[in-house]
XYZ file of C-alpha atoms in Angstrom:
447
model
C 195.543 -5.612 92.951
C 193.020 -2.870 95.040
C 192.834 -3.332 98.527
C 190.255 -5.689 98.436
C 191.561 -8.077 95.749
C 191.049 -8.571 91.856
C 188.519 -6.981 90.424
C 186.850 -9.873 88.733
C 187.296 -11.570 92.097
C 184.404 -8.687 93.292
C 180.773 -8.287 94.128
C 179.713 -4.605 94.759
C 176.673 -3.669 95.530
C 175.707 0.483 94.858
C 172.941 1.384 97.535
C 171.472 4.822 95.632
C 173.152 3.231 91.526
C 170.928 6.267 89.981
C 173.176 9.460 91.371
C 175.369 10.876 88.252
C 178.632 10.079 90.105
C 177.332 6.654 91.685
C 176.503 5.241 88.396
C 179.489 6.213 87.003
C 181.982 4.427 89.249
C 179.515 1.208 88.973
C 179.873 1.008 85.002
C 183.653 1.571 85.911
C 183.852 -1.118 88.180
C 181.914 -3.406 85.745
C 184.552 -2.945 83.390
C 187.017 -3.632 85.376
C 185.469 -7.183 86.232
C 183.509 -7.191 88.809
C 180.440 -7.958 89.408
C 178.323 -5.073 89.735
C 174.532 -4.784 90.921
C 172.686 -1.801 92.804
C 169.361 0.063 93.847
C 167.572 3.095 93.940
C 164.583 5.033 95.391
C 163.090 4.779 91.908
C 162.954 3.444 88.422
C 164.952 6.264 85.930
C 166.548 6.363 82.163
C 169.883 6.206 84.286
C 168.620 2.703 85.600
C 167.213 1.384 82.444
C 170.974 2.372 80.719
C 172.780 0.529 83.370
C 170.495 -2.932 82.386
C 171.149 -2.314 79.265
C 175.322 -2.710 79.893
C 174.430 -5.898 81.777
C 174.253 -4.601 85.228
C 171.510 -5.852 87.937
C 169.823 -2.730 88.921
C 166.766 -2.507 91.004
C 164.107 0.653 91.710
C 163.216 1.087 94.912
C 165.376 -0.256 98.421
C 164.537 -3.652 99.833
C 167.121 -6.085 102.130
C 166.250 -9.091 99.296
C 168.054 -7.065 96.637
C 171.922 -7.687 98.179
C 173.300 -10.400 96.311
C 174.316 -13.488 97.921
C 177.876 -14.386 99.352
C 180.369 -13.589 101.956
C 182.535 -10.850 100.284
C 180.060 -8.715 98.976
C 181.071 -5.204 99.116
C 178.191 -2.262 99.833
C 178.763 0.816 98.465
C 176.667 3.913 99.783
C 175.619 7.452 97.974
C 176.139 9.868 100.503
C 172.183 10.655 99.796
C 171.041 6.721 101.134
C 170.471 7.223 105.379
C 171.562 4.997 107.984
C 168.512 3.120 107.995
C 168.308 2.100 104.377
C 167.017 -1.563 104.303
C 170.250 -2.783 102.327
C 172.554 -1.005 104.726
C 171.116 -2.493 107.222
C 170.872 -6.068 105.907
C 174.712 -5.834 104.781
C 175.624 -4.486 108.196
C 173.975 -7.641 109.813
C 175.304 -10.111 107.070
C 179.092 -8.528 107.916
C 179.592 -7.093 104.516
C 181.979 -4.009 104.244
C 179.676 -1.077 104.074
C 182.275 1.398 102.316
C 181.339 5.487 101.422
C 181.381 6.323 97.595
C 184.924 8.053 98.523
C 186.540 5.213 99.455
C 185.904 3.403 95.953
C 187.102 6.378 94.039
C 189.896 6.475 96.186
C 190.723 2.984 94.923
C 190.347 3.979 91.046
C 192.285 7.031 91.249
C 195.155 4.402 92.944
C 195.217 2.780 89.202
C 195.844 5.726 87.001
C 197.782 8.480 86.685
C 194.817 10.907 87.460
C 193.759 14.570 87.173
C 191.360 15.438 89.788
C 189.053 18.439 89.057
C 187.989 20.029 92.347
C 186.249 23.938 92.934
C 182.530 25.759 94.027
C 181.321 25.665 90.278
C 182.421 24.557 86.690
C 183.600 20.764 87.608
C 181.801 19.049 85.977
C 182.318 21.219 82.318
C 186.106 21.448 83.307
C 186.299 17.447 84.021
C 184.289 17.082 80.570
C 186.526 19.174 78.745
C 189.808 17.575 80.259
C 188.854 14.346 78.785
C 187.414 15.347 75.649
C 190.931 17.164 74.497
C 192.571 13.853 75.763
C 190.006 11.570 73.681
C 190.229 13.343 70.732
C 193.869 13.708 70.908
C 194.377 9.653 70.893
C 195.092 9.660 74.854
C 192.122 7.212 75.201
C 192.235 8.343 79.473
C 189.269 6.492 81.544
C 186.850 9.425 83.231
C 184.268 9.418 85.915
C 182.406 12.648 85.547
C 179.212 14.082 87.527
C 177.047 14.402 83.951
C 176.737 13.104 80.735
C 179.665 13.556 78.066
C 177.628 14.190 75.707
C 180.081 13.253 72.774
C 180.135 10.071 73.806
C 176.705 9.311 75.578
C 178.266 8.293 78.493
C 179.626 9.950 82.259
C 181.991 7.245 82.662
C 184.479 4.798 80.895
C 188.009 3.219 81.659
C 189.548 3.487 78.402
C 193.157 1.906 78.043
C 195.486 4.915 78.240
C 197.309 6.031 81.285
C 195.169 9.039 82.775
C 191.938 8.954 84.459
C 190.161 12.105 84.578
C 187.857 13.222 87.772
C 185.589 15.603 89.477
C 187.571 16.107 93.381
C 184.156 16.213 95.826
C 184.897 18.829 98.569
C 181.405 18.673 99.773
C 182.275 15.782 102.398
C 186.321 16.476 102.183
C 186.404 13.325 100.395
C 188.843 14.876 97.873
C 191.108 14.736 100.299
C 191.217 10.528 100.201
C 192.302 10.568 96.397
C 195.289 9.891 94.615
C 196.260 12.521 92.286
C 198.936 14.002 89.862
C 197.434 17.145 88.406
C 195.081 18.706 91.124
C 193.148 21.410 88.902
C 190.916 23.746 91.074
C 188.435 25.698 88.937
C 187.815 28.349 92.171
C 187.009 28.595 95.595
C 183.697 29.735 97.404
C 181.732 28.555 100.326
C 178.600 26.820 99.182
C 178.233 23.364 101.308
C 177.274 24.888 104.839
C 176.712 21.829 106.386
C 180.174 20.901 106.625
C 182.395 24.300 106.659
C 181.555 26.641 109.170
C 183.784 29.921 107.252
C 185.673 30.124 103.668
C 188.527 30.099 105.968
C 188.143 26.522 107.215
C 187.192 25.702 103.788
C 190.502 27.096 102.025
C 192.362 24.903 104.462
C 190.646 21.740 103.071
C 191.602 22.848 99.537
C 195.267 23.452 101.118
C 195.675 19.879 101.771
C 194.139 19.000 98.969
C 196.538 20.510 96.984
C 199.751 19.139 98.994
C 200.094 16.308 97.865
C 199.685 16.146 93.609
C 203.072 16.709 91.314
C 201.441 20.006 89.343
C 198.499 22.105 89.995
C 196.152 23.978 87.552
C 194.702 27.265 89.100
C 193.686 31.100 88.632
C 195.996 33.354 88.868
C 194.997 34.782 91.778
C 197.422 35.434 94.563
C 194.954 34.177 97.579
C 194.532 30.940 95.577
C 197.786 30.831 94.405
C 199.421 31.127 98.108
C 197.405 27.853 99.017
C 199.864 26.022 96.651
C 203.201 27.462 98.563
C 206.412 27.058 96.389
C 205.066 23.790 94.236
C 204.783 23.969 91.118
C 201.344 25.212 89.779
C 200.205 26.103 86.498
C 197.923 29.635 87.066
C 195.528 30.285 84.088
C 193.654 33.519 83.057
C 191.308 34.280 80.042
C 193.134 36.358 77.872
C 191.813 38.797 75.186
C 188.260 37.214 75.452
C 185.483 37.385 72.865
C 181.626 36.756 73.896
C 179.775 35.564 70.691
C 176.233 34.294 70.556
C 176.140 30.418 71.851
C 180.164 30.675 72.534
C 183.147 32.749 72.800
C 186.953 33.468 71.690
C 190.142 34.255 73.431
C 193.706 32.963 72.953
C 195.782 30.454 74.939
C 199.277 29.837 74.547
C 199.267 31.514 71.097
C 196.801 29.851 70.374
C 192.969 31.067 68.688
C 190.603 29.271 70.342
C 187.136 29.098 70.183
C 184.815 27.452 71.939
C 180.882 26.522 70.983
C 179.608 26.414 74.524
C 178.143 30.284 75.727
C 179.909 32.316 78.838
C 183.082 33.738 80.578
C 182.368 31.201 83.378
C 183.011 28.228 80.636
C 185.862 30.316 78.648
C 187.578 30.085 82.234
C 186.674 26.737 82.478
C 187.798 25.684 78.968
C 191.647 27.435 79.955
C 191.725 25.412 82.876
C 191.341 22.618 80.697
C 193.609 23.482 78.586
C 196.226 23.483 80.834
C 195.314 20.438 82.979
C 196.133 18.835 79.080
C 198.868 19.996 78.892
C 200.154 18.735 81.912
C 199.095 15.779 80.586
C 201.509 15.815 77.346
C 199.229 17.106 74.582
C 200.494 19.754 72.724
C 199.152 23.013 72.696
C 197.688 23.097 69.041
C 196.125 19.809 69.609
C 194.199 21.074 72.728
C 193.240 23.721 71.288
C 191.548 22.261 68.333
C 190.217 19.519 70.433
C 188.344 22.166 73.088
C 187.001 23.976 69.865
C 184.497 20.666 69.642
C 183.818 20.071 73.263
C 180.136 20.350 72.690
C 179.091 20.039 76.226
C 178.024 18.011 79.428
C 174.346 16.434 80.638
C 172.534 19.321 82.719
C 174.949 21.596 81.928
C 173.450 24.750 79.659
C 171.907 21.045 77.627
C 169.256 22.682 74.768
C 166.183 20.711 75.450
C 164.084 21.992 72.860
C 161.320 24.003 72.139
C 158.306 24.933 73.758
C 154.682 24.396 71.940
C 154.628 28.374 71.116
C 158.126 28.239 70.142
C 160.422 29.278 73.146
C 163.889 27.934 73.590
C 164.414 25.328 76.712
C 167.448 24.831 78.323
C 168.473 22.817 81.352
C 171.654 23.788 83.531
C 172.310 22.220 86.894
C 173.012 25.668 88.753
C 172.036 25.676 92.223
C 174.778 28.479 93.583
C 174.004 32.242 93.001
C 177.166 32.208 91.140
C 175.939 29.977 88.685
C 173.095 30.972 88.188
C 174.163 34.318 87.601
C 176.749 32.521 85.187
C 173.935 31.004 83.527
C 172.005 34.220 83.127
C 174.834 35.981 81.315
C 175.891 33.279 79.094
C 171.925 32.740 77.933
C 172.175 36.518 77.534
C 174.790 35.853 74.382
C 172.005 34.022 72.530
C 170.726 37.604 72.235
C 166.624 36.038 73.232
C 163.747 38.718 72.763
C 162.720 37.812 76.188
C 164.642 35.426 79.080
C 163.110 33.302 81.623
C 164.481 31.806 84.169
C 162.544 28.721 86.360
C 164.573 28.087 89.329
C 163.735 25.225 92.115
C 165.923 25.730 94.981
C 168.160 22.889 96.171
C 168.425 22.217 100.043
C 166.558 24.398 103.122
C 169.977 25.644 104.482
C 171.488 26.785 101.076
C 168.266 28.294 100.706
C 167.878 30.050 103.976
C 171.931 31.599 104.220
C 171.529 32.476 99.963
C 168.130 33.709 99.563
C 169.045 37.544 99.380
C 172.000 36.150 96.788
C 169.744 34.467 94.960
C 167.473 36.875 94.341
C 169.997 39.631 92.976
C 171.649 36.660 90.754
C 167.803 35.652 89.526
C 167.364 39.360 88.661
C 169.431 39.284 85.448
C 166.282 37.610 83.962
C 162.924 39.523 82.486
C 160.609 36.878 83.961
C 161.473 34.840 87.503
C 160.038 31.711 88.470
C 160.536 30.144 91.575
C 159.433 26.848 92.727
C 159.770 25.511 96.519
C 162.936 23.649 97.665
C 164.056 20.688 96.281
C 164.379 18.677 100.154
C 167.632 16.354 98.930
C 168.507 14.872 102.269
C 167.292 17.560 104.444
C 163.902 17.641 106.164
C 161.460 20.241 105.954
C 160.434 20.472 109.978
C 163.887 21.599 110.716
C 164.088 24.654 108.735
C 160.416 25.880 110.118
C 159.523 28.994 108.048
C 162.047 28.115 104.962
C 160.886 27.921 101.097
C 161.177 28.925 98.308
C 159.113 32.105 98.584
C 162.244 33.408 100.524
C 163.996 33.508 97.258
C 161.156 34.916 94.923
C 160.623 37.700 97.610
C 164.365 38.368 96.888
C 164.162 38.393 93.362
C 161.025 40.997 93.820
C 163.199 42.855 95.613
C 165.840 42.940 93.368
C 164.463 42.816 90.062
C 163.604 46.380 89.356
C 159.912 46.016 88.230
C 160.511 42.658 86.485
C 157.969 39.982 86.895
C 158.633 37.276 89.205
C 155.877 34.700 89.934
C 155.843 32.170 92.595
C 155.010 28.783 91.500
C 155.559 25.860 94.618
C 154.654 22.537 92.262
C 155.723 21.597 88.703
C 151.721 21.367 88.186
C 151.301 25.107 88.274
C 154.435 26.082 87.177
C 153.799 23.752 83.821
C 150.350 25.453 83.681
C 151.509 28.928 84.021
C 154.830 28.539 81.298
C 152.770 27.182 78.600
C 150.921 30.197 78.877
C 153.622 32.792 79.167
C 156.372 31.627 76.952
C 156.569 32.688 73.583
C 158.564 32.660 70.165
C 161.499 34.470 70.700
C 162.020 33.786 74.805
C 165.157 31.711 76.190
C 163.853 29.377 79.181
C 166.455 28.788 81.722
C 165.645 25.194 83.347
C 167.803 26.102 86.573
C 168.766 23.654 89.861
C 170.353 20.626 91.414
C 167.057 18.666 92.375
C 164.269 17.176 89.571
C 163.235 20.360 87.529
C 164.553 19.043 84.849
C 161.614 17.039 84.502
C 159.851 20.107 84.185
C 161.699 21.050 81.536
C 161.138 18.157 79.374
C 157.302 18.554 79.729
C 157.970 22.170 78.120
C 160.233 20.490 75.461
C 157.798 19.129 72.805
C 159.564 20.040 69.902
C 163.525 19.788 68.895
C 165.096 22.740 69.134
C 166.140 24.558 65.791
């Protein structure tokens, strides 16, 4: 039983289906037996996959779309406003309008789960958690923020005891989940609109972390400390190898070595590796099971090649962190020449970050910025605030390098297939659409 009854006694209804998490925990909840139908703002591959496991998915937002009955249950994306037609309609029919939290909340209540929370890296981390425990026979269900690419798929319930999730601390919502190995890949202040200071921020990861049996975390003592006297797991990188496309270090006595590039995903892979263990796979099992993770949707994904024979790749990084991360691990693929096409996500991460941004861009021979990627934000309240903030950064901090503004994927396609060339790396780099872009690029498969 959930709080709402059997599943298969359920109709749910996903107002914004296409969002990585959202259609996730609606393929979930199909599986589980109820009966699942949703909408978004447009048609999509994500969309057309969900029809094709038997859901009733709809592009674009009208009132008709809710289905019919008394019980139907809404729930929203965080992205979908207040005055969404369907949220509007359900209010007014007296359906239970519930946030994407609350659902997850309900899930995690069914498993014994291991919640994935930090700034950066959970979405690889989650991926890599339920990889080792796939491959080692655990069969765990997991609801991850991008594509497992190993199986084709960013969710599934499976019929072992663990379910494996990404911990949102975005909208504190990690906070309403029930959890039994809290893993928290680090700590920095990225979502502005809700935490005012890192301080106020660490306190939300405190609580997080009060409540699971074990805890997976660097060993750092100012992360460490938010745990108290519970019983944590800290992990390091030790004795760490950076080889082209991927990297070695050892774990537990263990040789590992992983195919995905970067120290940012060698942390991310030990993390794993203990969050497994926690779990009850041995150590050489993990080990040898991380050594094929072979990586997540939007997350340093090979696209293909360009028409003169340039390298495309697409990572999601939309923090100067990451995209510094990015920069060095693309760097390991030893490329005559790197590029780097970054579209900014959000007006206020792009107005407190644009200096950041600019000295993390930097680490590339070529810079190209595009303008901000709007999300849920509106342009008239950030007067003055694009993305030639960030490219007058990267001028700044670039040392001579070229860095070329380019507002619309128009230009910016115009311009690339001009410049790139046999031999270059092209980072595909943000949170909004440019991965479209990138796929334009991509006419050839990569070798």
């Amino acid at each position: 039983m959930t709080a709402s009854g059997e599943w298969n006694s359920r109709t749910l209804h996903f107002v914004g289906i296409g969002g990585a998490g959202m259609s996730g925990w609606a393929t979930v909840a199909a599986e589980l037996g109820a009966n699942v139908s949703g909408s978004d703002a447009a048609e999509s591959a994500v969309l057309e996959s969900l029809r094709e496991r038997g859901l009733t998915v709809y592009g674009g937002h009208l009132a008709a779309q809710l289905p019919d009955g008394e019980s139907v249950e809404v729930v929203r994306s965080t992205a979908i406003p207040d005055d969404n037609p369907e949220l509007v309609a359900a209010r007014e029919r007296g359906f239970r309008v519930m946030e994407r939290a609350e659902l997850l909340s309900e899930l995690t209540a069914l498993r014994r789960t291991i919640a994935v929370a930090g700034a950066h890296g959970k979405t690889t981390t989650t991926s890599m958690v339920a990889q080792i425990l796939i491959d080692c026979g655990f069969d765990p269900g997991y609801l991850i923020g991008g594509e497992l690419r190993s199986t084709g798929r960013n969710a599934a319930w499976g019929s072992g005891e663990w379910l494996v999730v990404e911990a949102d601390e975005s909208d504190r919502s990690m906070l309403s989940l029930n959890v039994e190995v809290a893993v928290v890949t680090n700590i920095e202040l990225d979502h502005h609109a809700t935490y005012g200071s890192l301080a106020e921020l660490r306190e939300v990861f405190r609580s997080f972390l009060e409540g699971p049996d074990q805890a997976v975390l660097p060993n750092r003592s100012d992360l460490l400390e938010l745990r108290g006297d519970r019983a944590v797991s800290p992990f390091s990188v030790e004795s760490l190898e950076l080889l082209p496309g991927g990297s070695r270090f050892e774990w537990r006595g263990q040789q590992v070595k992983l195919s995905v590039p970067g120290a940012h995903n060698a942390a991310n892979a030990v993390a794993a590796l203990e969050a497994a263990l926690l779990a009850g796979v041995p150590a050489p099992d993990a080990a040898t099971a991380v050594a094929s993770f072979a990586g997540a949707g939007r997350r340093f994904e090979r696209l293909g090649q360009s028409r003169t024979g340039a390298l495309i790749i697409d990572d999601y990084a939309h923090h100067p962190t990451e995209v510094a991360a990015t920069i060095a691990a693309a760097r390991t693929l030893q490329p005559e020449r790197l590029v780097a096409v970054f579209q900014p996500h959000l007006y206020s991460r792009t107005e407190r970050l644009a200096g950041d941004f600019g000295r993390a861009l930097s680490g590339a021979d070529l810079i190209c910025v595009l303008d901000v990627y709007k999300a849920r934000e509106r342009a008239e309240d950030f007067p003055g605030v694009d993305g030639r903030l960030i490219a007058a950064a990267a001028a700044d901090s670039g040392a001579g390098r070229e860095v070329l503004w380019l507002p619309d994927f128009d230009s910016a396609r115009e311009q690339l297939n001009r410049l790139l060339r046999a031999g270059d790396v092209c980072l595909i780099l943000g949170a909004g659409d440019v991965r479209t872009l990138g796929e334009d690029l991509a006419v050839e498969p990569s070798s």
